[in-house]
Amino acid sequence: MGDHTHGWAAAPGAAERARSVLAAAWSCTVTAEGTREDLVGAHTVTEDGRVLLDAPEDGALLAAVIRGPRQEPSAVLEFADVAPVPVRDRVRSRVWLAGRFSAEGGRLALRPTRVVLRRPSGALTVGADEFAAAAPDPLAGAEARLLTHLADCHADAVDRLTRLVDPARLQGAVRVRPLAVDRHGLTLRIEHARTDSDVRLPFHAPADDVSRLTERMHVLLSQAAAASCPRPLQRQRADGDG
């Protein structure tokens, strides 16, 4: 029994993914007026997609902007989407926003004119209006806590969920870890000796809050319990009877 048994197969769109990355990220890299600076805990995102930065008063970025020849210098912001659970290649995606800085309430404000989302499958350009109109996934702020709890306290549940994965995807696998979760589904990272791949388990309906997510996960586990016997991973065979 695999992914095709689920009725709800939706996934976040590119604009929603990009907004979710910004909502969850704690740091960003800013390039403006020939200056590149990493800022930690310094950004907020407004409902219409503007990014507000609290740049250090003694930092190179603010000095470059103030001293720049243009009153609204161009800038590029880069955000990394890092998996909260230790896996190979933890950067799940990156988001670049290009635009111009302006002053707003003592902070630097950037209204994106170009947005690029890069994922392992490739890069997508998100329209500025589409980005402004999108909202982050409702679970984005809680995802790190939810995935860490699942990996650390419910590894047995992750193993049971592999019953919903195509057996061919598990052939030779040495480890399976939760990689991502959003209101549409859970993604597992399947690691082999030298490669890895991801498989998505869609929910039967969206989970717009944590309580609904709990119910959706219980449904997946019930489906896994009704599936065939667990398929032992290669590491289990190697650690056991060979």
GROMACS .gro file of N, CA and C in nm, residues 126-222:
model
  291
  126VAL      N    1   0.890   3.291  -0.851
  126VAL     CA    2   0.758   3.319  -0.796
  126VAL      C    3   0.723   3.464  -0.827
  127GLY      N    4   0.608   3.488  -0.883
  127GLY     CA    5   0.566   3.624  -0.913
  127GLY      C    6   0.556   3.708  -0.787
  128ALA      N    7   0.595   3.835  -0.798
  128ALA     CA    8   0.593   3.924  -0.681
  128ALA      C    9   0.451   3.937  -0.624
  129ASP      N   10   0.352   3.949  -0.709
  129ASP     CA   11   0.214   3.960  -0.662
  129ASP      C   12   0.167   3.830  -0.597
  130GLU      N   13   0.208   3.718  -0.655
  130GLU     CA   14   0.170   3.588  -0.599
  130GLU      C   15   0.234   3.569  -0.461
  131PHE      N   16   0.360   3.610  -0.448
  131PHE     CA   17   0.429   3.601  -0.320
  131PHE      C   18   0.361   3.689  -0.216
  132ALA      N   19   0.324   3.810  -0.256
  132ALA     CA   20   0.261   3.903  -0.163
  132ALA      C   21   0.125   3.851  -0.116
  133ALA      N   22   0.054   3.781  -0.202
  133ALA     CA   23  -0.081   3.735  -0.169
  133ALA      C   24  -0.080   3.604  -0.091
  134ALA      N   25   0.031   3.531  -0.095
  134ALA     CA   26   0.037   3.400  -0.030
  134ALA      C   27   0.052   3.414   0.121
  135ALA      N   28   0.019   3.307   0.190
  135ALA     CA   29   0.038   3.299   0.335
  135ALA      C   30   0.126   3.180   0.365
  136PRO      N   31   0.205   3.186   0.471
  136PRO     CA   32   0.287   3.069   0.506
  136PRO      C   33   0.202   2.953   0.551
  137ASP      N   34   0.256   2.835   0.542
  137ASP     CA   35   0.186   2.718   0.592
  137ASP      C   36   0.156   2.736   0.741
  138PRO      N   37   0.035   2.701   0.787
  138PRO     CA   38   0.000   2.724   0.927
  138PRO      C   39   0.085   2.645   1.026
  139LEU      N   40   0.155   2.542   0.978
  139LEU     CA   41   0.241   2.462   1.066
  139LEU      C   42   0.387   2.505   1.061
  140ALA      N   43   0.419   2.605   0.980
  140ALA     CA   44   0.559   2.641   0.959
  140ALA      C   45   0.630   2.676   1.089
  141GLY      N   46   0.565   2.751   1.175
  141GLY     CA   47   0.629   2.793   1.300
  141GLY      C   48   0.649   2.680   1.398
  142ALA      N   49   0.570   2.575   1.386
  142ALA     CA   50   0.578   2.462   1.479
  142ALA      C   51   0.650   2.342   1.420
  143GLU      N   52   0.686   2.349   1.292
  143GLU     CA   53   0.741   2.232   1.225
  143GLU      C   54   0.865   2.177   1.293
  144ALA      N   55   0.960   2.262   1.331
  144ALA     CA   56   1.084   2.214   1.392
  144ALA      C   57   1.055   2.135   1.519
  145ARG      N   58   0.968   2.188   1.603
  145ARG     CA   59   0.934   2.118   1.727
  145ARG      C   60   0.863   1.986   1.698
  146LEU      N   61   0.771   1.987   1.603
  146LEU     CA   62   0.694   1.867   1.572
  146LEU      C   63   0.783   1.756   1.516
  147LEU      N   64   0.872   1.791   1.422
  147LEU     CA   65   0.957   1.689   1.361
  147LEU      C   66   1.060   1.636   1.459
  148THR      N   67   1.116   1.725   1.541
  148THR     CA   68   1.213   1.681   1.640
  148THR      C   69   1.150   1.584   1.739
  149HIS      N   70   1.028   1.615   1.782
  149HIS     CA   71   0.956   1.527   1.874
  149HIS      C   72   0.928   1.392   1.809
  150LEU      N   73   0.888   1.395   1.683
  150LEU     CA   74   0.858   1.271   1.612
  150LEU      C   75   0.983   1.185   1.600
  151ALA      N   76   1.096   1.247   1.564
  151ALA     CA   77   1.221   1.172   1.545
  151ALA      C   78   1.277   1.120   1.676
  152ASP      N   79   1.272   1.202   1.781
  152ASP     CA   80   1.336   1.167   1.907
  152ASP      C   81   1.250   1.077   1.997
  153CYS      N   82   1.120   1.095   1.991
  153CYS     CA   83   1.032   1.024   2.085
  153CYS      C   84   0.943   0.919   2.021
  154HIS      N   85   0.933   0.921   1.888
  154HIS     CA   86   0.842   0.826   1.822
  154HIS      C   87   0.907   0.763   1.699
  155ALA      N   88   1.032   0.719   1.716
  155ALA     CA   89   1.102   0.654   1.605
  155ALA      C   90   1.026   0.529   1.560
  156ASP      N   91   0.958   0.463   1.653
  156ASP     CA   92   0.880   0.345   1.617
  156ASP      C   93   0.767   0.381   1.522
  157ALA      N   94   0.707   0.499   1.541
  157ALA     CA   95   0.600   0.543   1.451
  157ALA      C   96   0.655   0.569   1.311
  158VAL      N   97   0.774   0.628   1.303
  158VAL     CA   98   0.837   0.651   1.172
  158VAL      C   99   0.860   0.518   1.102
  159ASP      N  100   0.909   0.418   1.178
  159ASP     CA  101   0.929   0.286   1.118
  159ASP      C  102   0.797   0.227   1.068
  160ARG      N  103   0.690   0.245   1.144
  160ARG     CA  104   0.561   0.191   1.101
  160ARG      C  105   0.513   0.259   0.974
  161LEU      N  106   0.541   0.388   0.961
  161LEU     CA  107   0.496   0.461   0.843
  161LEU      C  108   0.566   0.412   0.715
  162THR      N  109   0.680   0.345   0.728
  162THR     CA  110   0.747   0.294   0.608
  162THR      C  111   0.664   0.185   0.541
  163ARG      N  112   0.563   0.131   0.610
  163ARG     CA  113   0.475   0.034   0.547
  163ARG      C  114   0.396   0.098   0.432
  164LEU      N  115   0.385   0.230   0.434
  164LEU     CA  116   0.311   0.301   0.329
  164LEU      C  117   0.400   0.339   0.211
  165VAL      N  118   0.527   0.302   0.218
  165VAL     CA  119   0.623   0.338   0.115
  165VAL      C  120   0.640   0.222   0.018
  166ASP      N  121   0.653   0.253  -0.109
  166ASP     CA  122   0.679   0.152  -0.211
  166ASP      C  123   0.801   0.070  -0.170
  167PRO      N  124   0.791  -0.063  -0.166
  167PRO     CA  125   0.904  -0.145  -0.124
  167PRO      C  126   1.033  -0.117  -0.202
  168ALA      N  127   1.018  -0.081  -0.329
  168ALA     CA  128   1.137  -0.054  -0.410
  168ALA      C  129   1.216   0.065  -0.357
  169ARG      N  130   1.145   0.161  -0.297
  169ARG     CA  131   1.212   0.279  -0.243
  169ARG      C  132   1.294   0.245  -0.119
  170LEU      N  133   1.258   0.136  -0.050
  170LEU     CA  134   1.326   0.098   0.074
  170LEU      C  135   1.437  -0.004   0.053
  171GLN      N  136   1.449  -0.054  -0.070
  171GLN     CA  137   1.550  -0.155  -0.096
  171GLN      C  138   1.690  -0.099  -0.067
  172GLY      N  139   1.760  -0.162   0.026
  172GLY     CA  140   1.895  -0.117   0.061
  172GLY      C  141   1.899   0.004   0.152
  173ALA      N  142   1.786   0.050   0.202
  173ALA     CA  143   1.785   0.168   0.288
  173ALA      C  144   1.850   0.136   0.423
  174VAL      N  145   1.921   0.234   0.478
  174VAL     CA  146   1.986   0.216   0.608
  174VAL      C  147   1.920   0.300   0.717
  175ARG      N  148   1.843   0.403   0.677
  175ARG     CA  149   1.778   0.487   0.778
  175ARG      C  150   1.664   0.564   0.713
  176VAL      N  151   1.557   0.584   0.789
  176VAL     CA  152   1.445   0.668   0.745
  176VAL      C  153   1.419   0.770   0.854
  177ARG      N  154   1.413   0.898   0.815
  177ARG     CA  155   1.393   1.006   0.912
  177ARG      C  156   1.283   1.099   0.862
  178PRO      N  157   1.209   1.162   0.953
  178PRO     CA  158   1.111   1.263   0.910
  178PRO      C  159   1.184   1.388   0.862
  179LEU      N  160   1.154   1.432   0.742
  179LEU     CA  161   1.225   1.545   0.682
  179LEU      C  162   1.145   1.673   0.687
  180ALA      N  163   1.015   1.666   0.664
  180ALA     CA  164   0.933   1.787   0.657
  180ALA      C  165   0.788   1.752   0.684
  181VAL      N  166   0.714   1.850   0.733
  181VAL     CA  167   0.570   1.834   0.749
  181VAL      C  168   0.504   1.968   0.722
  182ASP      N  169   0.393   1.964   0.653
  182ASP     CA  170   0.311   2.083   0.630
  182ASP      C  171   0.166   2.039   0.637
  183ARG      N  172   0.075   2.129   0.615
  183ARG     CA  173  -0.067   2.095   0.632
  183ARG      C  174  -0.115   1.991   0.530
  184HIS      N  175  -0.036   1.970   0.425
  184HIS     CA  176  -0.076   1.875   0.322
  184HIS      C  177  -0.022   1.734   0.342
  185GLY      N  178   0.089   1.719   0.417
  185GLY     CA  179   0.144   1.585   0.430
  185GLY      C  180   0.279   1.582   0.501
  186LEU      N  181   0.329   1.462   0.519
  186LEU     CA  182   0.457   1.435   0.584
  186LEU      C  183   0.554   1.383   0.481
  187THR      N  184   0.679   1.431   0.486
  187THR     CA  185   0.784   1.384   0.396
  187THR      C  186   0.890   1.310   0.475
  188LEU      N  187   0.927   1.192   0.428
  188LEU     CA  188   1.031   1.111   0.490
  188LEU      C  189   1.156   1.112   0.403
  189ARG      N  190   1.271   1.116   0.467
  189ARG     CA  191   1.399   1.105   0.397
  189ARG      C  192   1.448   0.961   0.412
  190ILE      N  193   1.467   0.893   0.299
  190ILE     CA  194   1.515   0.755   0.296
  190ILE      C  195   1.663   0.758   0.259
  191GLU      N  196   1.747   0.718   0.351
  191GLU     CA  197   1.891   0.723   0.329
  191GLU      C  198   1.944   0.584   0.295
  192HIS      N  199   2.022   0.577   0.187
  192HIS     CA  200   2.094   0.457   0.149
  192HIS      C  201   2.242   0.477   0.180
  193ALA      N  202   2.323   0.381   0.146
  193ALA     CA  203   2.465   0.390   0.181
  193ALA      C  204   2.530   0.514   0.122
  194ARG      N  205   2.499   0.547  -0.003
  194ARG     CA  206   2.562   0.661  -0.068
  194ARG      C  207   2.463   0.763  -0.124
  195THR      N  208   2.337   0.731  -0.124
  195THR     CA  209   2.237   0.821  -0.181
  195THR      C  210   2.120   0.833  -0.085
  196ASP      N  211   2.031   0.923  -0.118
  196ASP     CA  212   1.907   0.935  -0.041
  196ASP      C  213   1.796   0.983  -0.132
  197SER      N  214   1.674   0.962  -0.089
  197SER     CA  215   1.557   1.007  -0.165
  197SER      C  216   1.447   1.041  -0.066
  198ASP      N  217   1.350   1.116  -0.113
  198ASP     CA  218   1.240   1.160  -0.028
  198ASP      C  219   1.108   1.102  -0.078
  199VAL      N  220   1.022   1.069   0.015
  199VAL     CA  221   0.889   1.020  -0.020
  199VAL      C  222   0.786   1.096   0.062
  200ARG      N  223   0.678   1.133  -0.002
  200ARG     CA  224   0.576   1.213   0.063
  200ARG      C  225   0.453   1.128   0.093
  201LEU      N  226   0.404   1.141   0.215
  201LEU     CA  227   0.281   1.073   0.256
  201LEU      C  228   0.173   1.180   0.273
  202PRO      N  229   0.088   1.199   0.175
  202PRO     CA  230  -0.015   1.303   0.182
  202PRO      C  231  -0.121   1.270   0.286
  203PHE      N  232  -0.174   1.374   0.350
  203PHE     CA  233  -0.287   1.357   0.441
  203PHE      C  234  -0.416   1.346   0.360
  204HIS      N  235  -0.517   1.287   0.421
  204HIS     CA  236  -0.645   1.272   0.350
  204HIS      C  237  -0.721   1.405   0.343
  205ALA      N  238  -0.682   1.501   0.429
  205ALA     CA  239  -0.740   1.636   0.428
  205ALA      C  240  -0.639   1.729   0.493
  206PRO      N  241  -0.646   1.859   0.463
  206PRO     CA  242  -0.546   1.951   0.519
  206PRO      C  243  -0.550   1.955   0.671
  207ALA      N  244  -0.433   1.977   0.729
  207ALA     CA  245  -0.421   1.994   0.875
  207ALA      C  246  -0.383   2.139   0.900
  208ASP      N  247  -0.483   2.219   0.933
  208ASP     CA  248  -0.461   2.363   0.946
  208ASP      C  249  -0.417   2.407   1.085
  209ASP      N  250  -0.401   2.312   1.177
  209ASP     CA  251  -0.346   2.343   1.308
  209ASP      C  252  -0.290   2.214   1.367
  210VAL      N  253  -0.225   2.224   1.483
  210VAL     CA  254  -0.156   2.109   1.540
  210VAL      C  255  -0.254   1.999   1.581
  211SER      N  256  -0.371   2.036   1.631
  211SER     CA  257  -0.467   1.933   1.670
  211SER      C  258  -0.513   1.853   1.549
  212ARG      N  259  -0.536   1.920   1.437
  212ARG     CA  260  -0.574   1.847   1.316
  212ARG      C  261  -0.458   1.764   1.264
  213LEU      N  262  -0.335   1.814   1.281
  213LEU     CA  263  -0.219   1.736   1.240
  213LEU      C  264  -0.213   1.605   1.318
  214THR      N  265  -0.240   1.610   1.448
  214THR     CA  266  -0.239   1.489   1.530
  214THR      C  267  -0.338   1.386   1.475
  215GLU      N  268  -0.456   1.434   1.437
  215GLU     CA  269  -0.557   1.342   1.381
  215GLU      C  270  -0.510   1.286   1.248
  216ARG      N  271  -0.450   1.371   1.163
  216ARG     CA  272  -0.403   1.323   1.032
  216ARG      C  273  -0.293   1.218   1.049
  217MET      N  274  -0.205   1.238   1.147
  217MET     CA  275  -0.098   1.141   1.172
  217MET      C  276  -0.156   1.009   1.221
  218HIS      N  277  -0.258   1.015   1.304
  218HIS     CA  278  -0.322   0.892   1.351
  218HIS      C  279  -0.385   0.815   1.236
  219VAL      N  280  -0.439   0.887   1.138
  219VAL     CA  281  -0.496   0.821   1.021
  219VAL      C  282  -0.386   0.750   0.943
  220LEU      N  283  -0.273   0.818   0.923
  220LEU     CA  284  -0.162   0.755   0.851
  220LEU      C  285  -0.114   0.629   0.924
  221LEU      N  286  -0.102   0.638   1.056
  221LEU     CA  287  -0.055   0.523   1.133
  221LEU      C  288  -0.157   0.408   1.128
  222SER      N  289  -0.285   0.441   1.124
  222SER     CA  290  -0.387   0.338   1.111
  222SER      C  291  -0.377   0.270   0.975
   0.00000   0.00000   0.00000
